[in-house]
Amino acid sequence: MPTLTSPPALGPLLARGALLSPFKRPRPDAGHPRTRLLLPGLRVDLARLAAYERVCGFPTGEDCLPVTYPHVLGFPLAMRLMSDRAFPLPLLGLVHTSIEITRHRPLPATGTYELTVYVDRLVPHRRGTEARVVTELRDVGETVWESTSAYLARHRTSGTPSAEQPVRRVPDPLPVLDEWRLAGDVGRRYGAASGDRNPIHLYPLTARLFGFPRAIAHGMWTAARCLAAHGTPPAARIRTEFRAPVPLPATVAFAADGSRFELRGAGDAGRVHVSGRVDRLG
């Protein structure tokens, strides 16, 4: 298990992944690196945390980390794995399709943690191949937060969902609780706070280089913004699906009822961009 002394810089990793992407040939039965990256003695930069809280709508200065923040801490390690030559999926065009988070207890913002990130497996998807990337946060050997993210590489397939990708049942729409006007610089502000400066999120020009007419919001920003509005119990399991990009600027509707939440385009027939649920543990 390679042990790191600090989080890797995201810029060089993105560049390396972009250069290697044309040489990747994704398929679900490809081998993948079994490396587990370990970062001990991790402490949170409180100024950067406050910037993240502001852009995502969480209260600033709380004693505990927002439920989505450990993903930001682990993302540089995930990028190091996914930009590696041995990772079989091309980094360019990789789509974050879902994340499942389990928080076992609140995490003090001033704590010291041990972070582990690894690629768990590849699975077939009706539109290509997904990599499942696991992030674990420990406090004195105890796992206090963990997540599994699915990243999809699109390619030609038979179109048949696997057992892990059942045909989705469309649930009843949720009642709208609020409308949010999203500015065109949301991607840049979230990128500054999170370190994720993928060009598709920054400017219309850089987004067009990758096939998007406008910059799109980070999926994890939409998840964080929804959870800031919805609220999360101290111990909870959260499942979020990123179903369609959110172009910037935009007006979107936040809808919720009990444990479920959605982010969709404004209007009664608005397209669902994000859907999820929050379940209390214990």
Short mmCIF file of C-alpha atoms in Angstrom, two decimals:
data_model
loop_
_atom_site.label_atom_id
_atom_site.label_comp_id
_atom_site.label_asym_id
_atom_site.label_seq_id
_atom_site.Cartn_x
_atom_site.Cartn_y
_atom_site.Cartn_z
CA MET A 1 0.00 0.00 0.00
CA PRO A 2 1.85 3.16 -1.17
CA THR A 3 1.90 5.81 1.56
CA LEU A 4 1.73 9.47 0.50
CA THR A 5 3.04 12.41 2.48
CA SER A 6 0.64 14.95 0.92
CA PRO A 7 -2.25 15.00 -1.58
CA PRO A 8 -1.03 14.94 -5.21
CA ALA A 9 -1.53 18.05 -7.36
CA LEU A 10 -4.55 17.71 -9.62
CA GLY A 11 -3.28 19.73 -12.61
CA PRO A 12 -0.46 17.36 -13.65
CA LEU A 13 -2.72 14.35 -13.08
CA LEU A 14 -5.40 15.78 -15.37
CA ALA A 15 -2.76 16.50 -18.03
CA ARG A 16 -1.32 12.98 -17.80
CA GLY A 17 -4.77 11.41 -17.97
CA ALA A 18 -5.65 13.51 -21.00
CA LEU A 19 -2.47 12.47 -22.84
CA LEU A 20 -3.04 8.78 -22.13
CA SER A 21 -6.79 8.75 -22.89
CA PRO A 22 -6.56 8.15 -26.67
CA PHE A 23 -4.61 4.93 -26.03
CA LYS A 24 -7.18 3.38 -23.66
CA ARG A 25 -9.60 0.69 -24.91
CA PRO A 26 -12.27 0.32 -22.20
CA ARG A 27 -14.01 -2.97 -21.55
CA PRO A 28 -15.56 -4.43 -18.37
CA ASP A 29 -13.23 -7.45 -18.26
CA ALA A 30 -10.05 -5.35 -18.44
CA GLY A 31 -7.58 -5.55 -15.60
CA HIS A 32 -7.28 -2.59 -13.25
CA PRO A 33 -4.68 -1.45 -10.71
CA ARG A 34 -5.06 -3.05 -7.29
CA THR A 35 -3.09 -0.26 -5.63
CA ARG A 36 -4.49 1.23 -2.42
CA LEU A 37 -3.23 4.75 -1.83
CA LEU A 38 -2.84 5.74 1.82
CA LEU A 39 -2.55 9.29 3.16
CA PRO A 40 -2.05 9.36 6.96
CA GLY A 41 -2.00 12.39 9.23
CA LEU A 42 -4.50 14.31 7.09
CA ARG A 43 -5.72 17.64 8.48
CA VAL A 44 -8.30 19.90 6.89
CA ASP A 45 -7.39 23.36 5.57
CA LEU A 46 -10.05 25.40 7.38
CA ALA A 47 -9.90 28.36 4.96
CA ARG A 48 -10.49 26.08 1.99
CA LEU A 49 -13.25 24.30 3.92
CA ALA A 50 -15.01 27.64 4.55
CA ALA A 51 -14.85 28.45 0.82
CA TYR A 52 -16.38 25.04 0.07
CA GLU A 53 -19.15 25.58 2.62
CA ARG A 54 -20.01 28.97 1.11
CA VAL A 55 -20.21 27.80 -2.51
CA CYS A 56 -22.24 24.69 -1.60
CA GLY A 57 -24.67 26.37 0.80
CA PHE A 58 -23.54 24.70 4.04
CA PRO A 59 -23.33 26.81 7.23
CA THR A 60 -19.80 28.14 7.69
CA GLY A 61 -17.77 27.63 10.84
CA GLU A 62 -19.52 24.44 11.97
CA ASP A 63 -17.56 22.09 14.23
CA CYS A 64 -18.06 19.15 11.84
CA LEU A 65 -17.29 18.57 8.16
CA PRO A 66 -20.11 18.69 5.60
CA VAL A 67 -21.12 15.15 4.69
CA THR A 68 -19.71 15.49 1.15
CA TYR A 69 -16.38 17.08 2.07
CA PRO A 70 -14.34 13.87 2.49
CA HIS A 71 -14.94 13.24 -1.23
CA VAL A 72 -12.98 16.45 -1.90
CA LEU A 73 -10.17 15.20 0.34
CA GLY A 74 -10.01 11.88 -1.47
CA PHE A 75 -10.44 13.15 -5.04
CA PRO A 76 -6.71 13.86 -5.70
CA LEU A 77 -5.88 10.26 -4.75
CA ALA A 78 -8.67 8.95 -6.99
CA MET A 79 -7.33 11.08 -9.83
CA ARG A 80 -3.85 9.66 -9.34
CA LEU A 81 -5.27 6.16 -9.78
CA MET A 82 -7.51 7.02 -12.74
CA SER A 83 -4.79 8.94 -14.60
CA ASP A 84 -2.32 6.06 -14.27
CA ARG A 85 -1.21 4.13 -17.35
CA ALA A 86 -2.53 0.91 -15.78
CA PHE A 87 -6.07 2.26 -15.35
CA PRO A 88 -8.01 0.89 -18.35
CA LEU A 89 -10.62 3.64 -18.83
CA PRO A 90 -9.81 6.96 -20.55
CA LEU A 91 -9.88 9.87 -18.14
CA LEU A 92 -11.20 12.24 -20.83
CA GLY A 93 -14.94 11.74 -21.15
CA LEU A 94 -15.21 9.79 -17.88
CA VAL A 95 -18.63 10.59 -16.33
CA HIS A 96 -19.37 10.51 -12.59
CA THR A 97 -22.73 8.69 -12.59
CA SER A 98 -23.38 8.03 -8.90
CA ILE A 99 -22.00 8.11 -5.39
CA GLU A 100 -23.02 6.24 -2.26
CA ILE A 101 -21.79 7.78 1.01
CA THR A 102 -21.94 6.28 4.48
CA ARG A 103 -21.17 8.58 7.39
CA HIS A 104 -20.93 6.64 10.65
CA ARG A 105 -20.67 9.69 12.88
CA PRO A 106 -19.97 13.43 12.61
CA LEU A 107 -16.38 14.30 11.70
CA PRO A 108 -14.69 17.15 13.61
CA ALA A 109 -13.24 19.73 11.22
CA THR A 110 -10.09 19.96 13.35
CA GLY A 111 -9.51 16.19 13.48
CA THR A 112 -6.60 14.21 12.06
CA TYR A 113 -7.57 11.40 9.69
CA GLU A 114 -6.19 8.55 7.60
CA LEU A 115 -7.41 8.42 3.99
CA THR A 116 -7.46 5.37 1.71
CA VAL A 117 -8.58 5.30 -1.94
CA TYR A 118 -8.65 2.35 -4.34
CA VAL A 119 -10.39 1.05 -7.48
CA ASP A 120 -12.62 -1.76 -6.29
CA ARG A 121 -13.82 -3.22 -9.59
CA LEU A 122 -15.05 -2.65 -13.15
CA VAL A 123 -18.64 -3.48 -14.07
CA PRO A 124 -20.52 -3.53 -17.38
CA HIS A 125 -23.03 -0.74 -17.95
CA ARG A 126 -25.68 -0.49 -20.67
CA ARG A 127 -23.68 2.42 -22.14
CA GLY A 128 -20.13 1.20 -21.51
CA THR A 129 -17.97 0.27 -18.52
CA GLU A 130 -18.05 1.68 -15.00
CA ALA A 131 -15.19 1.83 -12.50
CA ARG A 132 -16.13 1.70 -8.82
CA VAL A 133 -13.75 3.85 -6.76
CA VAL A 134 -13.82 3.52 -2.96
CA THR A 135 -12.76 6.23 -0.51
CA GLU A 136 -12.40 5.50 3.22
CA LEU A 137 -11.68 7.92 6.05
CA ARG A 138 -10.48 6.59 9.40
CA ASP A 139 -10.02 8.12 12.83
CA VAL A 140 -7.62 6.16 15.07
CA GLY A 141 -8.24 3.02 13.00
CA GLU A 142 -12.04 3.37 12.99
CA THR A 143 -13.79 3.87 9.64
CA VAL A 144 -15.92 6.98 10.13
CA TRP A 145 -16.81 7.80 6.51
CA GLU A 146 -16.76 5.82 3.27
CA SER A 147 -18.00 6.20 -0.26
CA THR A 148 -18.23 4.35 -3.56
CA SER A 149 -18.25 6.43 -6.74
CA ALA A 150 -19.17 5.07 -10.16
CA TYR A 151 -17.32 6.56 -13.16
CA LEU A 152 -18.60 5.62 -16.62
CA ALA A 153 -16.56 5.32 -19.81
CA ARG A 154 -18.99 5.24 -22.73
CA HIS A 155 -18.42 2.78 -25.57
CA ARG A 156 -20.37 0.40 -27.78
CA THR A 157 -22.12 -2.40 -25.85
CA SER A 158 -24.90 -4.94 -26.28
CA GLY A 159 -27.15 -2.52 -24.36
CA THR A 160 -28.14 -5.13 -21.76
CA PRO A 161 -27.90 -3.90 -18.14
CA SER A 162 -25.86 -6.01 -15.74
CA ALA A 163 -27.18 -7.28 -12.42
CA GLU A 164 -25.58 -4.20 -10.85
CA GLN A 165 -27.33 -1.92 -13.36
CA PRO A 166 -31.04 -2.83 -13.17
CA VAL A 167 -33.56 -1.07 -15.36
CA ARG A 168 -34.50 2.13 -13.51
CA ARG A 169 -38.08 2.56 -12.34
CA VAL A 170 -39.22 6.17 -12.68
CA PRO A 171 -40.57 7.26 -9.25
CA ASP A 172 -43.32 9.80 -8.72
CA PRO A 173 -42.13 13.42 -8.94
CA LEU A 174 -41.33 15.16 -5.66
CA PRO A 175 -42.86 18.48 -4.51
CA VAL A 176 -40.74 21.53 -5.35
CA LEU A 177 -39.48 23.34 -2.24
CA ASP A 178 -37.27 26.03 -3.80
CA GLU A 179 -35.85 27.41 -7.04
CA TRP A 180 -32.19 28.32 -7.42
CA ARG A 181 -30.65 30.62 -9.99
CA LEU A 182 -27.18 29.29 -10.76
CA ALA A 183 -24.62 31.80 -11.99
CA GLY A 184 -22.24 31.06 -14.82
CA ASP A 185 -19.24 31.08 -12.47
CA VAL A 186 -20.45 28.32 -10.15
CA GLY A 187 -18.03 25.85 -11.75
CA ARG A 188 -15.09 28.20 -11.28
CA ARG A 189 -15.98 28.94 -7.66
CA TYR A 190 -16.47 25.27 -6.81
CA GLY A 191 -13.28 24.39 -8.67
CA ALA A 192 -11.33 26.92 -6.59
CA ALA A 193 -12.73 25.48 -3.36
CA SER A 194 -12.45 21.79 -4.29
CA GLY A 195 -9.40 21.77 -6.55
CA ASP A 196 -11.39 20.10 -9.36
CA ARG A 197 -10.73 22.44 -12.31
CA ASN A 198 -11.89 20.14 -15.09
CA PRO A 199 -12.27 22.42 -18.18
CA ILE A 200 -15.86 21.31 -18.81
CA HIS A 201 -16.90 23.17 -15.65
CA LEU A 202 -15.07 26.47 -16.13
CA TYR A 203 -15.95 28.46 -19.27
CA PRO A 204 -18.12 27.99 -22.39
CA LEU A 205 -14.99 27.94 -24.57
CA THR A 206 -13.23 25.21 -22.57
CA ALA A 207 -16.48 23.22 -22.28
CA ARG A 208 -16.98 23.32 -26.08
CA LEU A 209 -13.62 21.63 -26.54
CA PHE A 210 -15.22 18.55 -24.96
CA GLY A 211 -18.59 18.70 -26.69
CA PHE A 212 -20.62 20.83 -24.27
CA PRO A 213 -22.17 24.06 -25.58
CA ARG A 214 -21.83 25.66 -22.13
CA ALA A 215 -19.94 24.97 -18.94
CA ILE A 216 -21.71 22.42 -16.73
CA ALA A 217 -21.92 22.26 -12.95
CA HIS A 218 -19.81 19.69 -11.10
CA GLY A 219 -21.91 16.68 -10.15
CA MET A 220 -20.54 16.77 -6.62
CA TRP A 221 -21.48 20.45 -6.31
CA THR A 222 -25.09 19.58 -7.20
CA ALA A 223 -25.06 16.75 -4.66
CA ALA A 224 -23.59 18.97 -1.94
CA ARG A 225 -26.02 21.80 -2.67
CA CYS A 226 -28.99 19.42 -2.44
CA LEU A 227 -27.76 17.87 0.80
CA ALA A 228 -27.11 21.30 2.32
CA ALA A 229 -30.79 22.09 1.67
CA HIS A 230 -32.13 18.65 2.63
CA GLY A 231 -30.11 18.04 5.80
CA THR A 232 -28.38 14.83 6.89
CA PRO A 233 -28.62 12.86 10.17
CA PRO A 234 -25.39 12.40 12.15
CA ALA A 235 -25.12 8.78 10.94
CA ALA A 236 -26.55 8.29 7.46
CA ARG A 237 -26.33 6.49 4.14
CA ILE A 238 -26.76 8.67 1.06
CA ARG A 239 -27.26 7.52 -2.50
CA THR A 240 -27.04 10.11 -5.30
CA GLU A 241 -27.41 9.57 -9.04
CA PHE A 242 -26.19 12.16 -11.55
CA ARG A 243 -28.70 11.76 -14.36
CA ALA A 244 -28.11 14.77 -16.63
CA PRO A 245 -25.63 17.67 -16.73
CA VAL A 246 -26.67 21.08 -15.38
CA PRO A 247 -25.65 23.77 -17.91
CA LEU A 248 -24.51 27.11 -16.50
CA PRO A 249 -26.09 29.55 -15.98
CA ALA A 250 -29.45 27.93 -15.20
CA THR A 251 -32.55 28.02 -13.05
CA VAL A 252 -33.23 24.73 -11.30
CA ALA A 253 -35.85 23.43 -8.87
CA PHE A 254 -34.99 21.63 -5.63
CA ALA A 255 -37.61 19.05 -4.71
CA ALA A 256 -37.77 16.79 -1.66
CA ASP A 257 -40.16 14.66 0.34
CA GLY A 258 -39.03 12.68 3.37
CA SER A 259 -35.82 10.85 2.56
CA ARG A 260 -35.83 11.54 -1.21
CA PHE A 261 -34.57 14.63 -3.06
CA GLU A 262 -34.22 15.82 -6.66
CA LEU A 263 -32.72 18.65 -8.64
CA ARG A 264 -34.50 19.32 -11.91
CA GLY A 265 -35.01 22.00 -14.49
CA ALA A 266 -37.43 24.75 -13.50
CA GLY A 267 -41.02 24.17 -14.59
CA ASP A 268 -43.46 21.29 -14.17
CA ALA A 269 -41.83 19.17 -16.90
CA GLY A 270 -38.25 19.95 -15.88
CA ARG A 271 -35.62 17.35 -16.66
CA VAL A 272 -34.27 15.53 -13.59
CA HIS A 273 -30.56 16.28 -13.21
CA VAL A 274 -29.89 14.69 -9.81
CA SER A 275 -31.88 12.28 -7.67
CA GLY A 276 -31.06 10.77 -4.31
CA ARG A 277 -32.13 9.66 -0.89
CA VAL A 278 -30.88 9.99 2.67
CA ASP A 279 -31.42 7.15 5.17
CA ARG A 280 -30.69 7.39 8.87
CA LEU A 281 -28.42 4.72 10.33
CA GLY A 282 -28.96 3.23 13.75
#
